[in-house]
Amino acid sequence: MADIKVSGRTKVKSFYNAFIKEFPYLHASLKYPDGKGVDMNASIANARAKSLGGEYSPTGNTALSIRGNLNIGTFEKRFQKEFSITCEIHFIRENGRWAKTGKQYDAMTLNEASAKLKDDGAQKIEKI
């Protein structure tokens, strides 16, 4: 598995698709503090600025490397810390409804969670 590199210049849609390519049963949903989804055509830096309620400011050298051995809970916290954007991992149930992974998945790695959801009958996510 490859690392996914995320920086301020990364487009949200590119991040989503890279994440799904590596973890086909998981989706890293980005949200603003008001709960609304981040614009898929925005860069991470633009989404960060809106999340902080201010003007655009570059994220500097801030970058996040995502690997399959990273725990879901740790990943969500690191994303929030680095980019000030809420990130929640979701999946698609057998019935086609979206669901959050929740606390029972927080201690699992991204690879483990994706494999478990596949075994449990979750739907594969092709692209966003």
PDB file of C-alpha atoms in Angstrom:
ATOM      1  CA  MET A   1       0.000   0.000   0.000  1.00  0.00           C
ATOM      2  CA  ALA A   2       1.125   3.475  -0.831  1.00  0.00           C
ATOM      3  CA  ASP A   3       1.087   6.517   1.385  1.00  0.00           C
ATOM      4  CA  ILE A   4      -1.513   9.145   0.720  1.00  0.00           C
ATOM      5  CA  LYS A   5       0.037  12.597   1.043  1.00  0.00           C
ATOM      6  CA  VAL A   6      -2.296  15.454   1.919  1.00  0.00           C
ATOM      7  CA  SER A   7      -1.244  19.097   1.962  1.00  0.00           C
ATOM      8  CA  GLY A   8      -2.982  22.448   1.663  1.00  0.00           C
ATOM      9  CA  ARG A   9      -2.702  22.311  -2.115  1.00  0.00           C
ATOM     10  CA  THR A  10      -4.526  18.992  -2.351  1.00  0.00           C
ATOM     11  CA  LYS A  11      -8.016  19.256  -3.821  1.00  0.00           C
ATOM     12  CA  VAL A  12     -10.702  17.702  -1.612  1.00  0.00           C
ATOM     13  CA  LYS A  13     -11.998  15.555  -4.490  1.00  0.00           C
ATOM     14  CA  SER A  14      -8.464  14.258  -5.210  1.00  0.00           C
ATOM     15  CA  PHE A  15      -8.027  13.391  -1.532  1.00  0.00           C
ATOM     16  CA  TYR A  16     -11.367  11.555  -1.474  1.00  0.00           C
ATOM     17  CA  ASN A  17     -10.547   9.497  -4.543  1.00  0.00           C
ATOM     18  CA  ALA A  18      -7.005   8.660  -3.382  1.00  0.00           C
ATOM     19  CA  PHE A  19      -8.403   7.567  -0.010  1.00  0.00           C
ATOM     20  CA  ILE A  20     -11.061   5.371  -1.618  1.00  0.00           C
ATOM     21  CA  LYS A  21      -8.485   3.833  -3.961  1.00  0.00           C
ATOM     22  CA  GLU A  22      -6.434   2.699  -0.951  1.00  0.00           C
ATOM     23  CA  PHE A  23      -9.364   1.835   1.328  1.00  0.00           C
ATOM     24  CA  PRO A  24     -12.288   0.914  -0.970  1.00  0.00           C
ATOM     25  CA  TYR A  25     -14.795   0.318   1.837  1.00  0.00           C
ATOM     26  CA  LEU A  26     -14.085   3.588   3.681  1.00  0.00           C
ATOM     27  CA  HIS A  27     -14.773   7.255   2.956  1.00  0.00           C
ATOM     28  CA  ALA A  28     -13.030  10.097   4.807  1.00  0.00           C
ATOM     29  CA  SER A  29     -15.815  12.690   4.977  1.00  0.00           C
ATOM     30  CA  LEU A  30     -14.639  16.258   5.573  1.00  0.00           C
ATOM     31  CA  LYS A  31     -16.987  18.674   7.328  1.00  0.00           C
ATOM     32  CA  TYR A  32     -17.017  22.274   8.471  1.00  0.00           C
ATOM     33  CA  PRO A  33     -17.748  23.074  12.145  1.00  0.00           C
ATOM     34  CA  ASP A  34     -21.412  23.711  11.220  1.00  0.00           C
ATOM     35  CA  GLY A  35     -21.705  20.101  10.003  1.00  0.00           C
ATOM     36  CA  LYS A  36     -21.911  20.912   6.302  1.00  0.00           C
ATOM     37  CA  GLY A  37     -19.706  18.973   3.909  1.00  0.00           C
ATOM     38  CA  VAL A  38     -16.589  20.587   2.499  1.00  0.00           C
ATOM     39  CA  ASP A  39     -16.811  21.711  -1.148  1.00  0.00           C
ATOM     40  CA  MET A  40     -15.236  18.966  -3.243  1.00  0.00           C
ATOM     41  CA  ASN A  41     -13.661  21.488  -5.647  1.00  0.00           C
ATOM     42  CA  ALA A  42     -11.910  23.397  -2.858  1.00  0.00           C
ATOM     43  CA  SER A  43      -8.328  22.868  -1.827  1.00  0.00           C
ATOM     44  CA  ILE A  44      -7.616  21.700   1.706  1.00  0.00           C
ATOM     45  CA  ALA A  45      -6.168  25.164   2.444  1.00  0.00           C
ATOM     46  CA  ASN A  46      -9.370  26.896   1.266  1.00  0.00           C
ATOM     47  CA  ALA A  47     -11.501  24.491   3.306  1.00  0.00           C
ATOM     48  CA  ARG A  48      -9.257  25.135   6.314  1.00  0.00           C
ATOM     49  CA  ALA A  49      -9.697  28.886   5.974  1.00  0.00           C
ATOM     50  CA  LYS A  50     -13.474  28.563   5.796  1.00  0.00           C
ATOM     51  CA  SER A  51     -13.440  26.152   8.736  1.00  0.00           C
ATOM     52  CA  LEU A  52     -11.523  28.674  10.819  1.00  0.00           C
ATOM     53  CA  GLY A  53     -13.898  31.445   9.705  1.00  0.00           C
ATOM     54  CA  GLY A  54     -11.202  33.624   8.261  1.00  0.00           C
ATOM     55  CA  GLU A  55      -9.430  34.590   5.131  1.00  0.00           C
ATOM     56  CA  TYR A  56      -7.413  32.158   3.085  1.00  0.00           C
ATOM     57  CA  SER A  57      -4.017  31.454   4.544  1.00  0.00           C
ATOM     58  CA  PRO A  58      -1.632  28.822   3.276  1.00  0.00           C
ATOM     59  CA  THR A  59      -1.160  25.803   5.508  1.00  0.00           C
ATOM     60  CA  GLY A  60       2.594  26.289   5.242  1.00  0.00           C
ATOM     61  CA  ASN A  61       4.554  23.067   5.340  1.00  0.00           C
ATOM     62  CA  THR A  62       1.678  21.200   6.949  1.00  0.00           C
ATOM     63  CA  ALA A  63       1.262  17.797   5.367  1.00  0.00           C
ATOM     64  CA  LEU A  64      -0.237  14.550   6.475  1.00  0.00           C
ATOM     65  CA  SER A  65       0.896  11.126   5.382  1.00  0.00           C
ATOM     66  CA  ILE A  66      -1.777   8.456   5.605  1.00  0.00           C
ATOM     67  CA  ARG A  67      -0.870   4.780   5.788  1.00  0.00           C
ATOM     68  CA  GLY A  68      -3.001   1.690   6.202  1.00  0.00           C
ATOM     69  CA  ASN A  69      -1.530   0.934   9.637  1.00  0.00           C
ATOM     70  CA  LEU A  70      -2.893   4.196  11.084  1.00  0.00           C
ATOM     71  CA  ASN A  71      -5.784   3.771  13.519  1.00  0.00           C
ATOM     72  CA  ILE A  72      -9.047   5.399  12.468  1.00  0.00           C
ATOM     73  CA  GLY A  73      -9.340   7.415  15.683  1.00  0.00           C
ATOM     74  CA  THR A  74      -5.763   8.637  15.374  1.00  0.00           C
ATOM     75  CA  PHE A  75      -6.261   9.558  11.722  1.00  0.00           C
ATOM     76  CA  GLU A  76      -9.379  11.597  12.462  1.00  0.00           C
ATOM     77  CA  LYS A  77      -7.627  13.455  15.296  1.00  0.00           C
ATOM     78  CA  ARG A  78      -4.494  14.144  13.226  1.00  0.00           C
ATOM     79  CA  PHE A  79      -6.516  15.486  10.316  1.00  0.00           C
ATOM     80  CA  GLN A  80      -8.379  17.845  12.666  1.00  0.00           C
ATOM     81  CA  LYS A  81      -5.138  18.956  14.321  1.00  0.00           C
ATOM     82  CA  GLU A  82      -3.213  19.555  11.080  1.00  0.00           C
ATOM     83  CA  PHE A  83      -5.932  21.143   8.952  1.00  0.00           C
ATOM     84  CA  SER A  84      -8.658  22.315  11.398  1.00  0.00           C
ATOM     85  CA  ILE A  85     -11.247  20.357   9.387  1.00  0.00           C
ATOM     86  CA  THR A  86     -13.402  17.638  10.919  1.00  0.00           C
ATOM     87  CA  CYS A  87     -12.804  14.258   9.300  1.00  0.00           C
ATOM     88  CA  GLU A  88     -15.103  11.314   9.968  1.00  0.00           C
ATOM     89  CA  ILE A  89     -14.747   7.880   8.427  1.00  0.00           C
ATOM     90  CA  HIS A  90     -17.928   6.539   6.832  1.00  0.00           C
ATOM     91  CA  PHE A  91     -18.957   3.430   4.924  1.00  0.00           C
ATOM     92  CA  ILE A  92     -21.955   2.221   2.929  1.00  0.00           C
ATOM     93  CA  ARG A  93     -24.072  -0.465   4.579  1.00  0.00           C
ATOM     94  CA  GLU A  94     -25.447  -3.468   2.679  1.00  0.00           C
ATOM     95  CA  ASN A  95     -28.746  -1.589   2.289  1.00  0.00           C
ATOM     96  CA  GLY A  96     -27.025   1.367   0.584  1.00  0.00           C
ATOM     97  CA  ARG A  97     -27.174   3.775   3.526  1.00  0.00           C
ATOM     98  CA  TRP A  98     -24.142   5.701   4.709  1.00  0.00           C
ATOM     99  CA  ALA A  99     -22.961   5.166   8.298  1.00  0.00           C
ATOM    100  CA  LYS A 100     -20.139   6.441  10.522  1.00  0.00           C
ATOM    101  CA  THR A 101     -17.589   3.903  11.656  1.00  0.00           C
ATOM    102  CA  GLY A 102     -18.057   4.974  15.278  1.00  0.00           C
ATOM    103  CA  LYS A 103     -16.092   4.155  18.417  1.00  0.00           C
ATOM    104  CA  GLN A 104     -15.957   0.403  17.761  1.00  0.00           C
ATOM    105  CA  TYR A 105     -13.677   1.132  14.779  1.00  0.00           C
ATOM    106  CA  ASP A 106     -11.469   3.828  16.350  1.00  0.00           C
ATOM    107  CA  ALA A 107      -8.829   1.331  17.532  1.00  0.00           C
ATOM    108  CA  MET A 108      -8.770  -0.500  14.181  1.00  0.00           C
ATOM    109  CA  THR A 109      -6.296   0.421  11.480  1.00  0.00           C
ATOM    110  CA  LEU A 110      -7.610   1.731   8.192  1.00  0.00           C
ATOM    111  CA  ASN A 111      -6.622  -1.571   6.534  1.00  0.00           C
ATOM    112  CA  GLU A 112      -8.355  -3.663   9.221  1.00  0.00           C
ATOM    113  CA  ALA A 113     -11.548  -1.611   9.080  1.00  0.00           C
ATOM    114  CA  SER A 114     -11.740  -1.764   5.293  1.00  0.00           C
ATOM    115  CA  ALA A 115     -11.220  -5.562   5.357  1.00  0.00           C
ATOM    116  CA  LYS A 116     -13.785  -6.048   8.138  1.00  0.00           C
ATOM    117  CA  LEU A 117     -16.399  -3.997   6.313  1.00  0.00           C
ATOM    118  CA  LYS A 118     -15.780  -6.002   3.145  1.00  0.00           C
ATOM    119  CA  ASP A 119     -16.267  -9.250   5.091  1.00  0.00           C
ATOM    120  CA  ASP A 120     -19.394  -7.842   6.772  1.00  0.00           C
ATOM    121  CA  GLY A 121     -21.025  -7.093   3.410  1.00  0.00           C
ATOM    122  CA  ALA A 122     -20.544  -3.329   3.181  1.00  0.00           C
ATOM    123  CA  GLN A 123     -20.659  -1.866  -0.301  1.00  0.00           C
ATOM    124  CA  LYS A 124     -17.462  -1.033  -2.124  1.00  0.00           C
ATOM    125  CA  ILE A 125     -17.070   2.680  -2.852  1.00  0.00           C
ATOM    126  CA  GLU A 126     -15.946   3.274  -6.423  1.00  0.00           C
ATOM    127  CA  LYS A 127     -15.342   7.036  -6.407  1.00  0.00           C
ATOM    128  CA  ILE A 128     -16.842  10.249  -5.139  1.00  0.00           C
TER     129      ILE A 128
END
